[in-house]
Structures are given as structure tokens and as C-alpha cells.
Short mmCIF file of C-alpha atoms and ligand atoms in Angstrom, two decimals:
data_model
loop_
_atom_site.label_atom_id
_atom_site.label_comp_id
_atom_site.label_asym_id
_atom_site.label_seq_id
_atom_site.Cartn_x
_atom_site.Cartn_y
_atom_site.Cartn_z
CA MET T 19 -0.01 0.00 0.01
CA LEU T 20 2.85 2.40 0.83
CA PRO T 21 3.56 3.77 -2.73
CA PHE T 22 -0.06 4.72 -2.99
CA PHE T 23 0.30 6.89 0.13
CA ASN T 24 3.42 8.76 -0.77
CA GLN T 25 4.35 8.30 -4.45
CA GLU T 26 1.42 7.36 -6.61
CA PHE T 27 -1.16 10.09 -6.34
CA GLY T 28 -3.20 9.22 -9.41
CA ASN T 29 -6.90 8.98 -9.53
CA PRO T 30 -7.92 5.70 -11.31
CA ASN T 31 -10.72 7.53 -13.02
CA SER T 32 -8.41 10.17 -14.62
CA ARG T 33 -6.91 8.01 -17.31
CA THR T 34 -5.63 10.96 -19.40
CA HIS T 35 -2.23 10.85 -17.68
CA SER T 36 0.08 8.11 -16.51
CA TYR T 37 -0.54 8.81 -12.76
CA GLY T 38 -4.20 7.86 -13.28
CA THR T 39 -3.31 4.93 -15.51
CA ARG T 40 -1.07 3.47 -12.91
CA ALA T 41 -3.66 3.87 -10.14
CA ALA T 42 -6.27 2.24 -12.40
CA GLU T 43 -3.97 -0.71 -13.21
CA ALA T 44 -3.40 -1.21 -9.36
CA VAL T 45 -7.15 -1.10 -8.74
CA GLU T 46 -7.83 -3.61 -11.58
CA GLU T 47 -5.10 -5.93 -10.29
CA ALA T 48 -6.68 -5.86 -6.79
CA ARG T 49 -10.22 -6.45 -8.41
CA GLY T 50 -8.76 -9.69 -9.92
CA HIS T 51 -7.50 -10.79 -6.53
CA VAL T 52 -10.85 -10.20 -4.83
CA ALA T 53 -12.74 -12.07 -7.63
CA LYS T 54 -10.39 -14.94 -7.45
CA ILE T 55 -11.16 -15.80 -3.85
CA LEU T 56 -14.83 -15.94 -4.67
CA GLY T 57 -14.48 -17.87 -7.90
CA ALA T 58 -15.96 -14.82 -9.68
CA SER T 59 -15.02 -12.68 -12.57
CA PRO T 60 -13.34 -9.22 -11.98
CA SER T 61 -16.11 -7.35 -13.71
CA ASP T 62 -18.66 -8.75 -11.12
CA ILE T 63 -16.85 -6.90 -8.22
CA ILE T 64 -17.52 -3.38 -7.21
CA PHE T 65 -15.46 -1.68 -4.39
CA THR T 66 -17.17 -0.10 -1.39
CA SER T 67 -16.27 1.35 2.03
CA GLY T 68 -16.92 -2.13 3.59
CA SER T 69 -19.52 -4.81 3.93
CA THR T 70 -21.99 -2.56 5.75
CA GLU T 71 -22.30 -0.41 2.76
CA ALA T 72 -22.28 -3.41 0.35
CA ILE T 73 -25.06 -4.99 2.44
CA ASN T 74 -27.15 -1.82 2.40
CA LEU T 75 -26.54 -1.46 -1.31
CA THR T 76 -27.90 -4.95 -1.81
CA VAL T 77 -30.93 -4.78 0.45
CA PHE T 78 -32.11 -1.26 -0.59
CA GLY T 79 -30.86 -1.65 -4.16
CA ILE T 80 -32.65 -4.82 -4.80
CA ALA T 81 -35.79 -3.79 -3.00
CA ARG T 82 -36.05 -0.66 -5.13
CA ALA T 83 -35.00 -2.31 -8.48
CA TYR T 84 -37.35 -5.27 -8.05
CA ARG T 85 -40.30 -3.55 -6.43
CA GLU T 86 -42.60 -4.38 -9.30
CA LYS T 87 -41.95 -8.10 -8.78
CA GLY T 88 -42.67 -8.21 -5.07
CA ASN T 89 -42.24 -6.67 -1.63
CA HIS T 90 -41.20 -9.72 0.37
CA LEU T 91 -37.50 -10.29 1.66
CA ILE T 92 -36.25 -13.28 3.80
CA THR T 93 -33.42 -13.16 6.35
CA VAL T 94 -32.20 -14.94 9.47
CA ALA T 95 -32.28 -14.12 13.18
CA THR T 96 -28.50 -14.50 13.52
CA GLU T 97 -27.36 -12.14 10.64
CA HIS T 98 -25.19 -9.27 11.31
CA LYS T 99 -26.92 -6.05 12.31
CA ALA T 100 -26.12 -4.41 9.01
CA VAL T 101 -28.44 -7.01 7.39
CA LEU T 102 -31.10 -7.03 10.13
CA TYR T 103 -31.35 -3.33 10.54
CA SER T 104 -31.48 -2.65 6.75
CA HIS T 105 -34.43 -5.15 6.61
CA ARG T 106 -35.96 -3.44 9.68
CA GLU T 107 -35.79 -0.06 7.78
CA LEU T 108 -37.34 -1.59 4.67
CA LYS T 109 -40.19 -2.97 6.81
CA SER T 110 -40.94 0.65 7.99
CA GLU T 111 -41.21 1.54 4.36
CA GLY T 112 -43.95 -1.15 3.84
CA PHE T 113 -41.97 -4.25 2.77
CA GLU T 114 -42.74 -7.63 4.20
CA ILE T 115 -39.86 -9.19 5.98
CA THR T 116 -39.56 -12.76 7.33
CA VAL T 117 -36.84 -13.54 9.78
CA LEU T 118 -36.11 -17.22 10.01
CA PRO T 119 -34.98 -18.99 13.31
CA VAL T 120 -31.88 -21.22 13.77
CA ASP T 121 -31.37 -24.44 15.68
CA LYS T 122 -29.31 -24.74 18.81
CA ASP T 123 -26.05 -24.81 16.74
CA GLY T 124 -26.97 -21.71 14.90
CA ARG T 125 -27.95 -23.34 11.52
CA ILE T 126 -30.92 -22.50 9.49
CA SER T 127 -32.95 -25.30 7.85
CA PRO T 128 -33.10 -25.04 4.00
CA ASP T 129 -36.72 -26.36 4.12
CA ASP T 130 -37.64 -23.22 6.21
CA VAL T 131 -36.21 -21.08 3.40
CA ALA T 132 -38.10 -23.05 0.74
CA LYS T 133 -41.40 -22.71 2.75
CA ALA T 134 -40.91 -19.00 3.39
CA ILE T 135 -40.46 -18.12 -0.30
CA THR T 136 -43.68 -16.77 -1.86
CA PRO T 137 -44.34 -15.41 -5.43
CA LYS T 138 -43.64 -11.99 -3.90
CA THR T 139 -40.16 -12.77 -2.61
CA ILE T 140 -37.38 -10.81 -4.14
CA LEU T 141 -34.29 -11.46 -1.90
CA VAL T 142 -33.06 -14.09 0.58
CA SER T 143 -30.07 -13.14 2.78
CA VAL T 144 -28.17 -15.82 4.61
CA MET T 145 -24.66 -15.38 5.81
CA MET T 146 -22.11 -18.02 4.95
CA ALA T 147 -20.44 -18.26 8.50
CA ASN T 148 -21.59 -16.55 11.56
CA ASN T 149 -19.28 -13.88 13.27
CA GLU T 150 -20.15 -14.68 16.80
CA ILE T 151 -20.30 -18.50 16.83
CA GLY T 152 -18.65 -19.60 13.65
CA THR T 153 -21.53 -21.79 12.27
CA ILE T 154 -21.59 -22.44 8.53
CA HIS T 155 -25.02 -22.43 6.96
CA PRO T 156 -25.97 -25.01 4.29
CA ILE T 157 -25.38 -22.46 1.60
CA GLN T 158 -25.18 -24.70 -1.36
CA GLU T 159 -28.72 -26.15 -0.64
CA ILE T 160 -30.09 -22.63 -0.02
CA GLY T 161 -28.54 -21.32 -3.27
CA LYS T 162 -30.18 -24.26 -5.09
CA ILE T 163 -33.63 -23.50 -3.69
CA CYS T 164 -33.26 -19.89 -4.56
CA LYS T 165 -32.25 -20.68 -8.17
CA GLU T 166 -35.16 -23.09 -8.57
CA LYS T 167 -37.64 -20.46 -7.17
CA GLU T 168 -35.91 -17.61 -9.17
CA VAL T 169 -35.25 -15.56 -6.10
CA LEU T 170 -32.02 -13.56 -5.65
CA PHE T 171 -29.60 -14.81 -2.95
CA GLN T 172 -27.33 -12.62 -1.05
CA CYS T 173 -24.64 -14.36 1.17
CA ASP T 174 -22.63 -12.24 3.53
CA ALA T 175 -19.17 -13.91 3.36
CA VAL T 176 -17.37 -11.50 5.44
CA GLN T 177 -16.32 -14.03 8.13
CA ALA T 178 -16.05 -16.93 5.72
CA VAL T 179 -13.40 -15.71 3.35
CA GLY T 180 -9.88 -16.59 4.53
CA LYS T 181 -11.42 -19.30 6.78
CA MET T 182 -12.94 -21.60 4.21
CA HIS T 183 -13.36 -21.97 0.38
CA VAL T 184 -16.03 -19.81 -1.07
CA ASP T 185 -17.35 -20.26 -4.62
CA VAL T 186 -20.37 -18.28 -5.95
CA GLU T 187 -20.97 -20.55 -8.84
CA LYS T 188 -20.93 -23.82 -6.84
CA CYS T 189 -23.23 -22.23 -4.23
CA GLY T 190 -25.49 -20.30 -6.50
CA ILE T 191 -24.97 -17.03 -4.80
CA ASP T 192 -25.90 -13.66 -6.54
CA LEU T 193 -24.54 -11.04 -4.23
CA VAL T 194 -21.66 -11.23 -1.73
CA PRO T 195 -20.59 -8.34 0.65
CA LEU T 196 -17.00 -8.42 1.88
CA SER T 197 -14.80 -6.33 4.19
CA ALA T 198 -11.06 -6.19 3.86
CA HIS T 199 -10.20 -5.89 7.58
CA LYS T 200 -11.46 -9.28 8.38
CA ILE T 201 -8.71 -10.73 6.30
CA TYR T 202 -5.74 -8.64 7.55
CA GLY T 203 -6.51 -5.96 5.01
CA PRO T 204 -7.08 -2.24 5.91
CA LYS T 205 -10.37 -1.03 7.65
CA GLY T 206 -12.86 1.12 5.62
CA VAL T 207 -12.72 -0.83 2.39
CA GLY T 208 -14.71 -3.67 1.07
CA ALA T 209 -16.55 -5.05 -2.03
CA LEU T 210 -19.86 -6.31 -3.31
CA TYR T 211 -19.98 -9.22 -5.83
CA ILE T 212 -22.83 -8.77 -8.09
CA ARG T 213 -23.74 -11.63 -10.53
CA LYS T 214 -23.68 -10.23 -14.08
CA LYS T 215 -25.27 -13.28 -15.84
CA ASN T 216 -27.72 -16.18 -15.08
CA PRO T 217 -29.42 -13.95 -14.08
CA ARG T 218 -28.10 -10.38 -14.70
CA ILE T 219 -28.95 -8.41 -11.46
CA ARG T 220 -30.23 -5.01 -11.45
CA ILE T 221 -29.43 -2.75 -8.44
CA GLN T 222 -30.67 0.69 -7.72
CA PRO T 223 -27.55 2.63 -6.58
CA MET T 224 -27.62 4.42 -3.24
CA ILE T 225 -24.70 6.85 -4.00
CA PHE T 226 -25.11 8.97 -7.02
CA GLY T 227 -22.46 11.09 -8.69
CA GLY T 228 -19.71 10.70 -11.19
CA GLY T 229 -20.86 7.20 -12.03
CA HIS T 230 -17.79 5.34 -10.72
CA GLU T 231 -18.01 1.51 -10.48
CA LYS T 232 -20.27 1.26 -13.37
CA GLY T 233 -22.65 3.88 -11.86
CA MET T 234 -23.31 1.50 -8.94
CA ARG T 235 -21.25 3.41 -6.33
CA SER T 236 -20.10 6.94 -7.28
CA GLY T 237 -17.28 8.55 -5.59
CA THR T 238 -13.44 8.72 -5.99
CA MET T 239 -11.88 5.40 -5.03
CA ASN T 240 -9.89 4.50 -2.01
CA VAL T 241 -7.00 3.37 -4.09
CA THR T 242 -4.63 2.68 -1.11
CA GLY T 243 -7.31 0.59 0.71
CA ILE T 244 -8.23 -1.32 -2.35
CA VAL T 245 -4.65 -2.15 -3.07
CA GLY T 246 -4.36 -3.52 0.53
CA PHE T 247 -7.52 -5.41 0.17
CA GLY T 248 -6.30 -7.01 -3.10
CA GLU T 249 -3.05 -8.08 -1.48
CA ALA T 250 -4.85 -9.53 1.49
CA CYS T 251 -6.91 -11.60 -0.96
CA ARG T 252 -3.86 -12.69 -2.89
CA LEU T 253 -2.24 -14.04 0.35
CA ILE T 254 -5.46 -15.88 1.26
CA ASP T 255 -5.51 -17.61 -2.11
CA GLN T 256 -1.92 -18.81 -1.38
CA GLU T 257 -2.33 -19.74 2.28
CA LEU T 258 -5.86 -20.88 2.74
CA ASP T 259 -5.61 -24.61 2.97
CA ARG T 260 -2.58 -24.59 5.14
CA GLU T 261 -4.17 -21.86 7.56
CA MET T 262 -7.54 -23.85 7.69
CA GLU T 263 -5.71 -26.90 8.89
CA THR T 264 -3.59 -24.98 11.39
CA LEU T 265 -6.64 -23.08 12.93
CA LYS T 266 -8.52 -26.34 13.28
CA LYS T 267 -5.65 -27.87 15.28
CA MET T 268 -5.13 -24.89 17.50
CA ARG T 269 -8.78 -24.56 18.30
CA GLU T 270 -9.15 -28.26 19.24
CA LYS T 271 -6.02 -28.09 21.35
CA PHE T 272 -7.29 -24.84 23.06
CA MET T 273 -10.60 -26.66 24.00
CA ARG T 274 -8.89 -29.71 25.32
CA THR T 275 -6.57 -27.51 27.50
CA LEU T 276 -9.45 -25.50 28.90
CA GLU T 277 -11.55 -28.40 29.68
CA LYS T 278 -8.83 -29.89 31.74
CA SER T 279 -8.94 -27.05 34.25
CA VAL T 280 -12.57 -25.73 34.04
CA SER T 281 -15.79 -27.93 34.34
CA ASP T 282 -18.93 -27.17 32.35
CA VAL T 283 -17.80 -25.19 29.49
CA GLN T 284 -20.37 -24.60 26.83
CA TRP T 285 -18.90 -24.25 23.38
CA ASN T 286 -21.20 -22.32 21.14
CA GLY T 287 -21.87 -22.92 17.47
CA HIS T 288 -21.83 -26.06 15.29
CA PRO T 289 -19.23 -28.52 16.42
CA THR T 290 -17.99 -29.49 12.80
CA ASP T 291 -19.78 -27.22 10.30
CA ARG T 292 -17.80 -24.21 11.34
CA ILE T 293 -14.93 -21.82 10.78
CA HIS T 294 -12.06 -22.73 13.08
CA ASN T 295 -10.68 -19.24 14.01
CA ASN T 296 -13.86 -18.57 16.18
CA ILE T 297 -14.22 -19.72 19.72
CA SER T 298 -17.34 -18.92 21.65
CA MET T 299 -17.49 -20.28 25.11
CA SER T 300 -20.07 -19.86 27.97
CA PHE T 301 -19.58 -20.40 31.69
CA SER T 302 -22.52 -21.03 34.02
CA GLY T 303 -22.42 -19.69 37.53
CA VAL T 304 -20.22 -16.72 36.63
CA ASP T 305 -21.16 -13.04 36.26
CA GLY T 306 -20.43 -11.92 32.72
CA THR T 307 -19.03 -8.53 33.56
CA ALA T 308 -16.90 -9.64 36.32
CA LEU T 309 -15.59 -12.48 33.88
CA VAL T 310 -14.67 -9.90 31.19
CA ASN T 311 -13.02 -7.52 33.65
CA ALA T 312 -10.97 -10.48 35.02
CA VAL T 313 -9.48 -11.37 31.75
CA LYS T 314 -9.44 -8.34 29.56
CA ASP T 315 -5.99 -6.91 30.65
CA ASP T 316 -4.43 -10.22 29.46
CA ILE T 317 -6.25 -11.26 26.45
CA ALA T 318 -8.27 -9.49 23.62
CA ILE T 319 -11.69 -10.81 24.22
CA SER T 320 -15.28 -9.90 23.09
CA THR T 321 -18.56 -10.57 24.74
CA GLY T 322 -21.35 -9.85 22.29
CA ALA T 323 -20.58 -9.07 18.71
CA THR T 324 -17.46 -6.84 18.36
CA CYS T 325 -19.41 -4.31 16.36
CA THR T 326 -21.99 -3.87 19.06
CA SER T 327 -19.86 -4.38 22.09
CA VAL T 328 -20.73 -0.83 23.24
CA THR T 329 -24.13 -2.06 24.19
CA VAL T 330 -24.84 -4.37 27.14
CA ASP T 331 -27.82 -6.24 25.78
CA PRO T 332 -27.18 -10.00 25.44
CA SER T 333 -26.12 -10.93 21.99
CA HIS T 334 -29.07 -11.51 19.53
CA VAL T 335 -27.15 -14.48 18.22
CA LEU T 336 -26.65 -16.25 21.60
CA THR T 337 -30.23 -15.65 22.48
CA ALA T 338 -31.36 -16.98 19.06
CA ILE T 339 -29.57 -20.32 19.78
CA GLY T 340 -31.40 -20.54 23.15
CA LEU T 341 -28.92 -19.17 25.68
CA SER T 342 -30.43 -17.45 28.66
CA PRO T 343 -29.64 -13.71 28.98
CA ASP T 344 -27.30 -14.65 31.93
CA LEU T 345 -25.47 -17.34 30.04
CA ALA T 346 -25.19 -15.17 26.98
CA ASN T 347 -23.57 -12.47 29.12
CA ALA T 348 -21.21 -14.92 30.60
CA THR T 349 -19.81 -15.81 27.19
CA LEU T 350 -16.48 -15.05 25.83
CA ARG T 351 -15.55 -14.84 22.18
CA MET T 352 -12.01 -15.12 21.05
CA GLY T 353 -10.51 -15.18 17.49
CA ILE T 354 -7.42 -17.26 16.59
CA GLY T 355 -5.38 -15.19 14.10
CA ARG T 356 -2.73 -15.84 11.53
CA PHE T 357 -0.03 -14.75 13.87
CA ASN T 358 -1.06 -16.64 17.11
CA THR T 359 1.03 -19.49 18.49
CA ASP T 360 0.10 -22.50 20.60
CA ALA T 361 1.78 -20.69 23.40
CA ASP T 362 -0.67 -17.75 23.11
CA LEU T 363 -3.54 -20.19 23.30
CA ASP T 364 -2.20 -22.05 26.35
CA PHE T 365 -1.75 -18.69 28.02
CA ALA T 366 -5.42 -17.68 27.14
CA ALA T 367 -6.63 -20.89 28.49
CA ASP T 368 -4.77 -20.38 31.62
CA VAL T 369 -6.05 -16.78 32.19
CA ILE T 370 -9.69 -17.97 31.52
CA ALA T 371 -9.50 -21.00 33.73
CA HIS T 372 -8.11 -18.97 36.59
CA ALA T 373 -10.86 -16.28 36.24
CA VAL T 374 -13.79 -18.73 35.91
CA ASN T 375 -12.79 -20.86 38.83
CA LYS T 376 -12.02 -17.96 41.06
CA LEU T 377 -15.45 -16.27 40.16
CA ARG T 378 -17.33 -19.64 40.52
CA LYS T 379 -15.92 -19.89 44.07
CA VAL T 380 -17.09 -16.38 44.86
CA THR T 381 -20.60 -17.16 43.50
CA ARG T 382 -20.81 -20.36 45.63
CA VAL T 383 -19.76 -18.40 48.80
CA ASP T 384 -22.38 -15.65 47.89
CA MET T 385 -24.98 -18.40 47.72
CA LYS T 386 -24.02 -19.90 50.96
CA LEU T 387 -24.22 -16.54 52.71
CA ALA T 388 -27.63 -15.90 51.19
CA GLU T 389 -28.86 -19.19 52.63
CA LEU T 390 -27.85 -18.16 56.15
N1 LIG W 17 -21.10 -8.92 8.37
C1 LIG W 17 -20.34 -9.71 9.28
C2 LIG W 17 -20.62 -11.04 9.33
C3 LIG W 17 -19.45 -8.94 10.08
O1 LIG W 17 -18.77 -9.77 11.01
C4 LIG W 17 -19.32 -7.61 10.01
C5 LIG W 17 -18.37 -6.99 11.01
O2 LIG W 17 -17.96 -7.48 11.96
C6 LIG W 17 -20.04 -6.89 9.11
C7 LIG W 17 -20.88 -7.65 8.23
C8 LIG W 17 -19.81 -5.38 8.86
O3 LIG W 17 -18.47 -5.06 8.40
P1 LIG W 17 -18.08 -3.63 8.31
O4 LIG W 17 -18.12 -3.05 9.79
O5 LIG W 17 -16.60 -3.86 7.73
O6 LIG W 17 -18.80 -2.92 7.39
#
């Protein structure tokens, strides 16, 4: 990215000089890398400020462009709030929204999707892998149902790319929002994959102006961010299989280590159909706030979704899989990253075990005192 901060000042849309041409070449190279990790064609990718923007563009853009076909959209209770709140907004504009439930592992049933589709349905949005519990949905089956019923299918792959293989053709996906910073790219840049054929998708733009990105997203492009995003995708393409294997082994070892020193750990999310960087664990008999306070100086930990951790409400994902508000609040979420080692995970297990055992002892003493 560095040359595009301090040497290459060109605007990719100003191709009348070599500065602009070089910037445009860099953007196109990045577009190719992004397309490759989705099994897509570069011309199907448009750059955005991140997946929140890409999701809003899909939900509002499809709702407006296909209004004459219908006014019904389907999504899932455990989606990211960018998806849930854009649907909520559409509801206030008179659209009909179906929010499907998940099972205790956080998976949606393809049959529920099939049953929910009506002649008025224009969009189904189901994420590939969940950001809080790591569960992977049966995307290929849902894609097939949507194709058969001729309904567009958006699949948020923000957490999936870099952690599993994603293929828009194999899965029958029409729209894919992405964020660079979930795959070690810079923050504030992302993309939307929009299928161009079988079917060709129409989207009503949200941002109007100079007609950048085929008129779908006007505004001068964030060249530096896009270059970083492209490079992050190139590395994924090289490293994915090896990283997936390493993450799986590290996660399993962490679980075994923690279970040796703490009883009753509840591991959230699907045991096998999952991405392996994500660890979500709940501890009964512990106060959630006290638990976070006890570990947060030693390890980087989240309680609810990172994006909403300023609020204290129990996570909508954990309550959707059936956790009580108390257990949801006594839940820690940890991500294993590319640069973590086994020693880091042993340390994390040690810190968590120490905190949970100490807090459980306090709770037991409190309960005994209450009985007196
Ligand atoms: N979708 C998922 C699954 C996410 O995890 C996130 C962020 O955490 C988003 C969408 C929103 O991404 P951004 O904040 O980059 O727009």
C-alpha cells in the first residue's frame, strides 16, 4: 500500500495521464485478486467502504429495483446487524420481512427457506459463516432453492473468506458483501460481488455522482485501501488450505486444554460445520461483567458481537440459539489469528481458567451466605 500513500497520487478515473493509468492498473489488479477468492469474474466486483455499505446497497438496491416483482424479503435471526437493521428499515417503508429462526447450533434449515419463499419474494439473505459462533449455514442447498424459485440470494461472506473456500458458482450465490479488515486488509474498504449473468442483476444505486464502479457506487475510489484489500486476498489464495488446517488444530487443542482445568464449558456454534478461528464459550455460575473484567487486561476478548460491544444487551445470536440472558452475558468470544501461536492459546486458556474458577468460588460463597 505504501507507494499509494506517498508516491502514486493518481486517480484511477483520470486516465488521461500516467498517474491515473497506474492507479487504475493497481485497482484492476486488486479487483482480480478479490474476484479470485470468490471464484468470480473481476467485472462482477465493485469496491465499497466495507460490507455494511455493500449489504445496504444490496438490500435497498434490490428492494427498489425489483419492487414491481414483489415486496417480500427473507433473512435469518443471527445475521449481522447491517443485514437485520436494513431489513427493519425496509419494513418501516412497507416491505414484508420474514426473519427465520436457527437451531441450537445456529444453523438454518433449507426447508424453512423453501417454505418461506412466496411469489412476492425478491431477496433471501443468509450469511455463510456466523461472526459470533462460527457456524456455517448449508449455503449450497439454499442457493439451489433460490435458483429453482428464481429468487435472488445474498450471502454475507465477511467471516467466511480466508477461513473456508467460497465459490459463488458452486453455491448459486448472486450477491456477496466483503470487508477487507477481516482478512488482514485495511479498515474502511470492502466490496460487493454482483452476478452479471444467469441472471443479470439490477441494483438501484444508493450513492449518485460521477458514475464510478459502473454507476453502482459513485465517488473517487480509496486506491490505497483497495490495493491492501487485493493483497490480503492474494495471500488468502496462497495460504488458505494450510491456514484452515492450522486453525482447526489450534482450536481443538485450546478446547482440550481449557476443559482440563474448567468444568462445564459450553462451546457455542456447530461442532463441525464451522470456521475454526472462532471460539465462543459460555460459563454458567459466573457473572459476565466480572468475567470480562478479570481477563481483559491479558487477552483480547469480546462478549457480544465486536461491532456492538458498546451495548450491554445480550447478543441476539446467543439468544437465538437458546442461551439465557445470563449465560449469554457470561460468554467469551475469541478469534485465533494468523499470527497466534500454541503458546498464546495456552496462556489464554490459563487466564480464562483462573478467572472462571475464582469467580465460581465467589458465587458459591455468595449463595451460601444468602442461605444463612
Ligand atoms: N457482516 C459480518 C458477518 C461481520 O462480521 C461484520 C463486521 O464485523 C459486518 C458484516 C460489517 O462489516 P464492516 O463493519 O466492515 O462494514
